[in-house]
Tab-separated table of C-alpha atoms in Angstrom:
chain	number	residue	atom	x	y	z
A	168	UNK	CA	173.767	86.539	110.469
A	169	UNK	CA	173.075	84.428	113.461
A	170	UNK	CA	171.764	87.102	115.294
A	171	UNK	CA	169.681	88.700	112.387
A	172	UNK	CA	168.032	85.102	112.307
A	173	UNK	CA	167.091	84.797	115.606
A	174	UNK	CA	165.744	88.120	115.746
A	175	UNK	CA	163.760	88.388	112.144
A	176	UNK	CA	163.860	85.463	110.801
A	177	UNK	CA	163.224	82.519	113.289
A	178	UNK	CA	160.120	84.583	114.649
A	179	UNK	CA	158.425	85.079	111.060
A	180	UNK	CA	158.450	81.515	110.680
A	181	UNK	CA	157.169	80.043	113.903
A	182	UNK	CA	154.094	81.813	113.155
A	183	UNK	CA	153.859	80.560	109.917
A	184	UNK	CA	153.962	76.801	111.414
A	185	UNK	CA	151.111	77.413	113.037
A	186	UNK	CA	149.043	78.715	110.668
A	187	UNK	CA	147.112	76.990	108.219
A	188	UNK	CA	149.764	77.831	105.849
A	189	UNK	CA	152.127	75.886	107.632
A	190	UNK	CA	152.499	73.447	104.876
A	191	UNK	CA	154.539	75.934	102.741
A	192	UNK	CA	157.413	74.657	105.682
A	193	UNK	CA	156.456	71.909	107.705
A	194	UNK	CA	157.822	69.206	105.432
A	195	UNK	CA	161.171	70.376	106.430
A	196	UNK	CA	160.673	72.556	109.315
A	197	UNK	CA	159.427	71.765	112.788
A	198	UNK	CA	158.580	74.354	115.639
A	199	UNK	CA	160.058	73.045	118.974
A	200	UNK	CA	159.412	74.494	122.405
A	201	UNK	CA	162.119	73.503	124.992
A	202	UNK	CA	162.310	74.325	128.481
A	203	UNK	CA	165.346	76.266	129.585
A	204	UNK	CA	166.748	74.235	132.838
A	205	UNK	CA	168.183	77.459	134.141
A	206	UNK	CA	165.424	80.209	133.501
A	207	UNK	CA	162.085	77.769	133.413
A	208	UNK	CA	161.490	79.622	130.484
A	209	UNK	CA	159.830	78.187	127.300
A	210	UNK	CA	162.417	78.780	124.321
A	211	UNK	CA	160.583	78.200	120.631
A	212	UNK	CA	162.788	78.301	117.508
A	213	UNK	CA	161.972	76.496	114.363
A	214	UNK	CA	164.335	74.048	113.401
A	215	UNK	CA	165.199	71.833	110.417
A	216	UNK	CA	164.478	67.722	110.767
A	217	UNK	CA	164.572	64.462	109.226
A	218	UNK	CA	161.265	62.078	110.323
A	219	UNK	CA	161.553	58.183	110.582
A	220	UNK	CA	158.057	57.356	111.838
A	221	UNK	CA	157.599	58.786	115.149
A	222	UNK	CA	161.271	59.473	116.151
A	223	UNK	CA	162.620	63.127	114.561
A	224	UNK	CA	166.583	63.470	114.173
A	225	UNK	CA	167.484	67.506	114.212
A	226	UNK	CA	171.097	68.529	113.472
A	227	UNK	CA	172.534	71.603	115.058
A	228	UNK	CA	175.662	73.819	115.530
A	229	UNK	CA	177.900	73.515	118.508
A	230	UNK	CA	177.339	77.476	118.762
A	231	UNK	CA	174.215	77.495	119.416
A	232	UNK	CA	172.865	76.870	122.865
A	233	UNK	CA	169.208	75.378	123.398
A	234	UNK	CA	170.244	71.742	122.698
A	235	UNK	CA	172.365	71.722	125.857
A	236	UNK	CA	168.494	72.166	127.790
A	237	UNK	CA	168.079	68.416	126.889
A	238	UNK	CA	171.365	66.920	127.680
A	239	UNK	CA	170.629	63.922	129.528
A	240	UNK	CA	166.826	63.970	128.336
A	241	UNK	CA	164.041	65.821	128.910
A	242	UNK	CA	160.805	66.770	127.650
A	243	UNK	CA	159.655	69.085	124.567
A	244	UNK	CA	157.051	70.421	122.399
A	245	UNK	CA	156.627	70.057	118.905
A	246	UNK	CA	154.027	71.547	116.527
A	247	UNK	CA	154.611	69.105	113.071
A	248	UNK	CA	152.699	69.772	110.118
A	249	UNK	CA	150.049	72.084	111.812
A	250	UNK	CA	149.586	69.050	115.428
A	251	UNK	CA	150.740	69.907	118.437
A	252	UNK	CA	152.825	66.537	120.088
A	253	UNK	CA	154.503	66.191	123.500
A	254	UNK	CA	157.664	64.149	123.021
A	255	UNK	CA	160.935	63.487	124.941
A	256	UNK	CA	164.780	64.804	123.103
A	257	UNK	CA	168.045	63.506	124.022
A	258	UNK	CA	171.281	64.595	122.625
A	259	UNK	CA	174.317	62.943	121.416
A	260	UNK	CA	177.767	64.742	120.784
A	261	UNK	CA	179.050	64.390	117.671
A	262	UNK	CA	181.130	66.593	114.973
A	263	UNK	CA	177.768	68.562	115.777
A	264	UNK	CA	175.023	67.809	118.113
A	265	UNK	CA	172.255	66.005	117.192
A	266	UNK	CA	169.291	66.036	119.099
A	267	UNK	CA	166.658	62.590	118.655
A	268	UNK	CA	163.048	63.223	119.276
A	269	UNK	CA	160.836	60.655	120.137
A	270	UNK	CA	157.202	61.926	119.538
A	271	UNK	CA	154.750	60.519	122.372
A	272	UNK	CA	151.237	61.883	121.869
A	273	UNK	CA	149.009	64.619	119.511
A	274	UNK	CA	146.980	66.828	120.839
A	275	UNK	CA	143.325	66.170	119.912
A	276	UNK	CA	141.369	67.771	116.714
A	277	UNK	CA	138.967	69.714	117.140
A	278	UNK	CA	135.658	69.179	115.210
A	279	UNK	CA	135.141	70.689	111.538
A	280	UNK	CA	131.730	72.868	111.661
A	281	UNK	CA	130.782	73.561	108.679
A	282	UNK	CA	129.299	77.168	109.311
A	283	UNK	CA	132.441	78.188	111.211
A	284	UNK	CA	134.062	76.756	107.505
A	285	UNK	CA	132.175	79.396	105.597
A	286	UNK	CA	132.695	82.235	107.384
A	287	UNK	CA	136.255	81.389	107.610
A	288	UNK	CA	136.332	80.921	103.745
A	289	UNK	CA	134.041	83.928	102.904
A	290	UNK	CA	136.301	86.496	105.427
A	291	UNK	CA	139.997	84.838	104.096
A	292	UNK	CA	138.740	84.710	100.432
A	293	UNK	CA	137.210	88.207	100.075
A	294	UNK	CA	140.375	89.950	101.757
A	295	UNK	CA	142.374	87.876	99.664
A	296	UNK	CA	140.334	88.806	96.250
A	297	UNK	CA	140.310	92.662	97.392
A	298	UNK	CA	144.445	92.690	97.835
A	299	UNK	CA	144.690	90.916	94.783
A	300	UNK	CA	142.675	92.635	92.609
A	301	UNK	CA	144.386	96.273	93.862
A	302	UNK	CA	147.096	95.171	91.807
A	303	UNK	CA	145.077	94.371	88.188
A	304	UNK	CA	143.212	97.559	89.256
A	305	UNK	CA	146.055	99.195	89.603
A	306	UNK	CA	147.669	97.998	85.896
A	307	UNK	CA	145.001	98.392	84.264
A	308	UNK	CA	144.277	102.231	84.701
A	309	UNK	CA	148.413	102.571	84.514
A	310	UNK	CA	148.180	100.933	81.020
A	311	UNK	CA	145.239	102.892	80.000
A	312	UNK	CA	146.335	106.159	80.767
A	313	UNK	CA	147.251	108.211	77.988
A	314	UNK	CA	150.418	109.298	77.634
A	315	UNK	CA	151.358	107.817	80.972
A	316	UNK	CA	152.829	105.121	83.068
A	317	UNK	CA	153.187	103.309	79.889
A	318	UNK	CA	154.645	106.049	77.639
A	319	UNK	CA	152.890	104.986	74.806
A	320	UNK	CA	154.410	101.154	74.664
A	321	UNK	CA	152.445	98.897	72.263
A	322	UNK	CA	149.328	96.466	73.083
A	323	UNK	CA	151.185	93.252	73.454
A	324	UNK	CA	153.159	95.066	76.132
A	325	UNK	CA	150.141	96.207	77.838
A	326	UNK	CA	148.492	93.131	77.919
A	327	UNK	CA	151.775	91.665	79.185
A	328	UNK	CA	151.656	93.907	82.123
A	329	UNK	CA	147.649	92.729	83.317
A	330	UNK	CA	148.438	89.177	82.869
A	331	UNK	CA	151.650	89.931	85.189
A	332	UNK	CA	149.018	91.521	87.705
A	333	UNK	CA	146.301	88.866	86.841
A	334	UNK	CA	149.231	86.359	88.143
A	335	UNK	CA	149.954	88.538	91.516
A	336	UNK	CA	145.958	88.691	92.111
A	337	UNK	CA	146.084	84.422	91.367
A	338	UNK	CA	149.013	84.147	94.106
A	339	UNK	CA	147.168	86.381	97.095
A	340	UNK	CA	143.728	84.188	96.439
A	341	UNK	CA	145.299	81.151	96.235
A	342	UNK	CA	147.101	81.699	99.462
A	343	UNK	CA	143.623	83.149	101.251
A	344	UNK	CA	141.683	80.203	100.051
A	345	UNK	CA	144.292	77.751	100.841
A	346	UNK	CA	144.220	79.108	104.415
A	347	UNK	CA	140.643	78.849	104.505
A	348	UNK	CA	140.798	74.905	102.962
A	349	UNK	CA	143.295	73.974	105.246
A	350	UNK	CA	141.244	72.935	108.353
A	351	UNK	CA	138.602	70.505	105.696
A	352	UNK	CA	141.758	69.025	103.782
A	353	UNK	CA	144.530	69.046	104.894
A	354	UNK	CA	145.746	66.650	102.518
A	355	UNK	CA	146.021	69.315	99.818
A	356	UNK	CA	148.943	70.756	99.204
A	357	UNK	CA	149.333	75.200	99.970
A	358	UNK	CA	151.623	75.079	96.687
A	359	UNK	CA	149.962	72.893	94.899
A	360	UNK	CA	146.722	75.432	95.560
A	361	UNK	CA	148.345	78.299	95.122
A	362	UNK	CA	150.017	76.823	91.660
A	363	UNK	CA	146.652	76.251	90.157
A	364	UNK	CA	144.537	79.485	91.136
A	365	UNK	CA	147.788	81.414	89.763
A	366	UNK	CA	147.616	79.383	86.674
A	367	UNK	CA	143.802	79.835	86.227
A	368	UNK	CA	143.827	83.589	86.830
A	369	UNK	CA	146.674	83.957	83.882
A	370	UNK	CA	144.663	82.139	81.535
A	371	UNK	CA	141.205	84.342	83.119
A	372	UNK	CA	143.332	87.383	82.491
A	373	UNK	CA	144.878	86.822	79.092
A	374	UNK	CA	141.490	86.124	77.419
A	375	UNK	CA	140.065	89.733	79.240
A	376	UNK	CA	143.694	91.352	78.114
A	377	UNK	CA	142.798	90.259	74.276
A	378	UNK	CA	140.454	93.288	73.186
A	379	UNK	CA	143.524	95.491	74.380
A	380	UNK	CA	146.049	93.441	71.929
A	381	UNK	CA	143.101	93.099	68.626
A	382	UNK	CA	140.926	95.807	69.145
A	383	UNK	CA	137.751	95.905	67.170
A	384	UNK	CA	139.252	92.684	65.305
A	385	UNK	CA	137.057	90.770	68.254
A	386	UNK	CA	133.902	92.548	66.318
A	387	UNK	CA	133.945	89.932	63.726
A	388	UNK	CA	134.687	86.929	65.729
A	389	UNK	CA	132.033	84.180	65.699
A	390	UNK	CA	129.392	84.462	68.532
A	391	UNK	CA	130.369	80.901	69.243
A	392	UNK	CA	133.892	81.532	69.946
A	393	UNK	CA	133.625	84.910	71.892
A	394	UNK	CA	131.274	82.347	73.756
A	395	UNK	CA	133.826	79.932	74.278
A	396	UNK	CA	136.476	82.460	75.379
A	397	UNK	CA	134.273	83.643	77.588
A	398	UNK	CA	133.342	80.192	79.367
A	399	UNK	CA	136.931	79.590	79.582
A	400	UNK	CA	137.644	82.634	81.344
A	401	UNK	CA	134.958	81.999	84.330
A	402	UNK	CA	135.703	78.157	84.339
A	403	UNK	CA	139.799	78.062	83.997
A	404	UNK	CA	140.239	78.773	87.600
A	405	UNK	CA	138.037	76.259	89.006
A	406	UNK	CA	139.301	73.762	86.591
A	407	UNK	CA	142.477	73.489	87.638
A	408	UNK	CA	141.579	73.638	91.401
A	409	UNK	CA	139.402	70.630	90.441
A	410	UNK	CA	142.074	68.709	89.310
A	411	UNK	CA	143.278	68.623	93.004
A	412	UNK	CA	140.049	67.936	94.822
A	413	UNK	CA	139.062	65.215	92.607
A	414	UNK	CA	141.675	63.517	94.917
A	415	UNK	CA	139.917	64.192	97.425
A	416	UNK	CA	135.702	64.880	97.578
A	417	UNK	CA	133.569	63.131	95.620
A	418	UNK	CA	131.483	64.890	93.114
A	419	UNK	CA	134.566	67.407	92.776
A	420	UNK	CA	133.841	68.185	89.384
A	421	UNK	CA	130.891	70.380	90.668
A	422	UNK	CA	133.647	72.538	92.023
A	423	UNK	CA	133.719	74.172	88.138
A	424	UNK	CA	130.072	74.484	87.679
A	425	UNK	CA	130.007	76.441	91.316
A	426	UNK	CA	133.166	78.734	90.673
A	427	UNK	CA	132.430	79.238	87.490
A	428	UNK	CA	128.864	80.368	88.660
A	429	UNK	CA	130.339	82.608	91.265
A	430	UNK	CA	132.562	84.687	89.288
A	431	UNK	CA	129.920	85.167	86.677
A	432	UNK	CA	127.385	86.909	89.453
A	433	UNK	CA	130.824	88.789	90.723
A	434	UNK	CA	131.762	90.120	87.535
A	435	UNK	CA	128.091	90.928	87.341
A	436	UNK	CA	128.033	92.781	90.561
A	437	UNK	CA	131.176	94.351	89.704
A	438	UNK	CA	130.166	96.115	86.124
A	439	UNK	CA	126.843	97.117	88.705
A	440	UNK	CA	128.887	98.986	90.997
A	441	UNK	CA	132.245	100.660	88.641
A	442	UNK	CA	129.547	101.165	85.032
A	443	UNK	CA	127.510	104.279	86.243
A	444	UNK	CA	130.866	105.355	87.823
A	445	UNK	CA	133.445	105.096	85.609
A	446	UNK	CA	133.299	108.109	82.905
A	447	UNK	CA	135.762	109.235	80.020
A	448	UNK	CA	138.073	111.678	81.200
A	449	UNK	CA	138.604	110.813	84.494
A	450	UNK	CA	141.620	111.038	86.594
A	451	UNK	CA	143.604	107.919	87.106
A	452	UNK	CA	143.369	107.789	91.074
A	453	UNK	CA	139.638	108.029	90.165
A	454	UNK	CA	139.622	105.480	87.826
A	455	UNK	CA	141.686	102.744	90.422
A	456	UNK	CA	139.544	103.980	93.442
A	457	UNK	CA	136.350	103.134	91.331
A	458	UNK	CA	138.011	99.971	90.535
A	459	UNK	CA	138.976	99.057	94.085
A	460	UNK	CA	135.226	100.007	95.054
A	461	UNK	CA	134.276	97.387	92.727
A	462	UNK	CA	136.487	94.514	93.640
A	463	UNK	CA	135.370	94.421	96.949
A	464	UNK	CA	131.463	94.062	95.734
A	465	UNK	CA	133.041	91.435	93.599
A	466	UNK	CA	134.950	89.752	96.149
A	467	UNK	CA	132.232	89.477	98.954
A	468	UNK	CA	130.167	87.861	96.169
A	469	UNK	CA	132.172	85.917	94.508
A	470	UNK	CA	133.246	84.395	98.317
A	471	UNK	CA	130.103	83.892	99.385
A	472	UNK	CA	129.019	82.210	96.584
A	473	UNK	CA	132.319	79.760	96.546
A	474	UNK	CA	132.157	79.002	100.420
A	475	UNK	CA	128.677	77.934	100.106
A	476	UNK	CA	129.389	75.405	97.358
A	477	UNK	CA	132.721	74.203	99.305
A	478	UNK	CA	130.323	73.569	101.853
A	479	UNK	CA	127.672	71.583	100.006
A	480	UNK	CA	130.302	69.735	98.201
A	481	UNK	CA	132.196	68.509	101.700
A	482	UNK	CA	129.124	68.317	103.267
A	483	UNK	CA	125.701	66.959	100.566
A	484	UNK	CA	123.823	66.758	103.710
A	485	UNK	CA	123.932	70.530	104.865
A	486	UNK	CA	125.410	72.608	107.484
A	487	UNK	CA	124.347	71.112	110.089
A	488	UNK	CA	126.799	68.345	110.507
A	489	UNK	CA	130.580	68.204	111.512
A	490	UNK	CA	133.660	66.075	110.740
A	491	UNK	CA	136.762	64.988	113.142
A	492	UNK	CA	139.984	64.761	111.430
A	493	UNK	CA	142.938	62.901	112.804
């Protein structure tokens, strides 16, 4: 297990702490970089801690060997919630070895530019958007094709199965935009982000899933309510993500107005590119491949679109200015 750990494991997540993602860990999980006394070499493993202002208290096994490195002090490196520090470990024997951490100095942040921002955004969000929307792709020509996949299994089923995909599309973009938001606020949470697209794309999903469940009941529904259905579908999303900026930019609320704006040119661009393509009959690797074709047209658009206004709305001023964070 040990060694499976050290080999898999240990590796997948010290690349995780230093990506923008890091949150997902870092509240429990530190990567440390100690110098072995013997070798000179740099030895990184990821290790659990307890924080009490700048001092760090990590409890290890007696089997394990980097803590004996700092036995008597020395120096380390410690990457904590996405900052590099330089601090100095000793170790004290006890039932198990504890080794204390005292952390000295960060190293500096580098400045926010807002261009760099939205082509980070744009590039993160529309691979994000094109994984995720494989899968609903995907589902959807499974559950339409007759006498296939779904075996003939009822509506409610069906629509069960896209909202299931919606909520797989909701995870991927949550986690690609999180990435992306990472570097402007840090203060919001990766979970918390990812929590709230996934919610918003289940609700975006279950009103687009409801023609498969009533048919041509929707035919007699009031204008005003096929209306309101439909707003909710484009604004859900950015809803809840407003809910967690609010916290933190002024003027969040504009978030909606902007995302909701987006997606409505996307899905736009979207029925441009898969309409003239998509024609009874077809086979269903057709039908997805068409479908793929126009997610990414939909994804390029819709991220675009969103990184601009996550722009204007950290920066009113334009693009032209830049922000240090601590």
């Amino acid at each position: 297990m040990d060694r499976l750990q050290t080999r898999l494991v240990n590796p997948v997540v010290a690349w995780l702490l230093r990506t923008p993602l890091h949150d997902l860990l870092s509240r429990r999980i530190v990567l440390l970089t100690v110098t072995g006394r013997r070798s000179g070499a740099a030895i990184r493993l990821p290790v659990q801690y307890e924080r009490d202002g700048d001092t760090l208290t990590v409890v290890t096994s007696p089997r394990r060997l980097w803590w004996r490195n700092l036995e008597g002090g020395a120096p380390v490196q410690l990457v904590l919630e996405g900052v590099v520090w330089d601090g100095h470990a000793t170790v004290r024997r006890e039932p198990a070895p504890v080794v204390t951490i005292c952390m000295k100095a960060k190293a500096p942040a580098p400045p926010l530019e807002f261009t760099s921002l939205w082509w980070r955004w744009t590039r993160a969000v529309t691979l994000g958007e094109i994984a995720g929307f494989t899968v609903p792709a995907v589902a959807g020509a499974w559950v339409a094709a007759p006498g296939w996949g779904m075996l003939g299994i009822g509506p409610l089923l069906q629509a069960g199965v896209i909202i299931l995909a919606g909520a797989v599309e909701g995870t991927l973009l949550g986690l690609a935009q999180a990435y992306a938001l990472r570097t402007a606020l840090p203060a919001v949470a990766t979970r918390d982000w990812v929590r709230a697209t996934v919610q918003g794309a289940c609700i975006a999903w279950a009103i687009g899933a409801l023609p498969i469940v009533l048919g041509e009941r929707m035919l007699s529904w009031p204008p005003a309510v096929v209306g309101l259905l439909g707003l909710t579908l484009l604004a859900a999303m950015g809803l809840l993500q407003w809910r967690l900026l609010r916290r933190q930019v002024r003027g969040a609320f504009w978030w909606v107005v902007a995302t909701a704006g987006s997606w409505l040119v996307a899905l736009g661009v979207f029925a441009l590119v898969t309409t003239p393509l998509w024609q009874e009959g077809q086979p269903a690797w057709l039908v997805v491949a068409i479908g793929v074709l126009g997610g990414v047209a939909m994804a390029a658009t819709v991220a675009a679109l969103s990184g601009a206004a996550l722009v204007r709305l950290l920066h009113p001023q334009g693009w032209r200015g830049r922000l240090r964070w601590s």
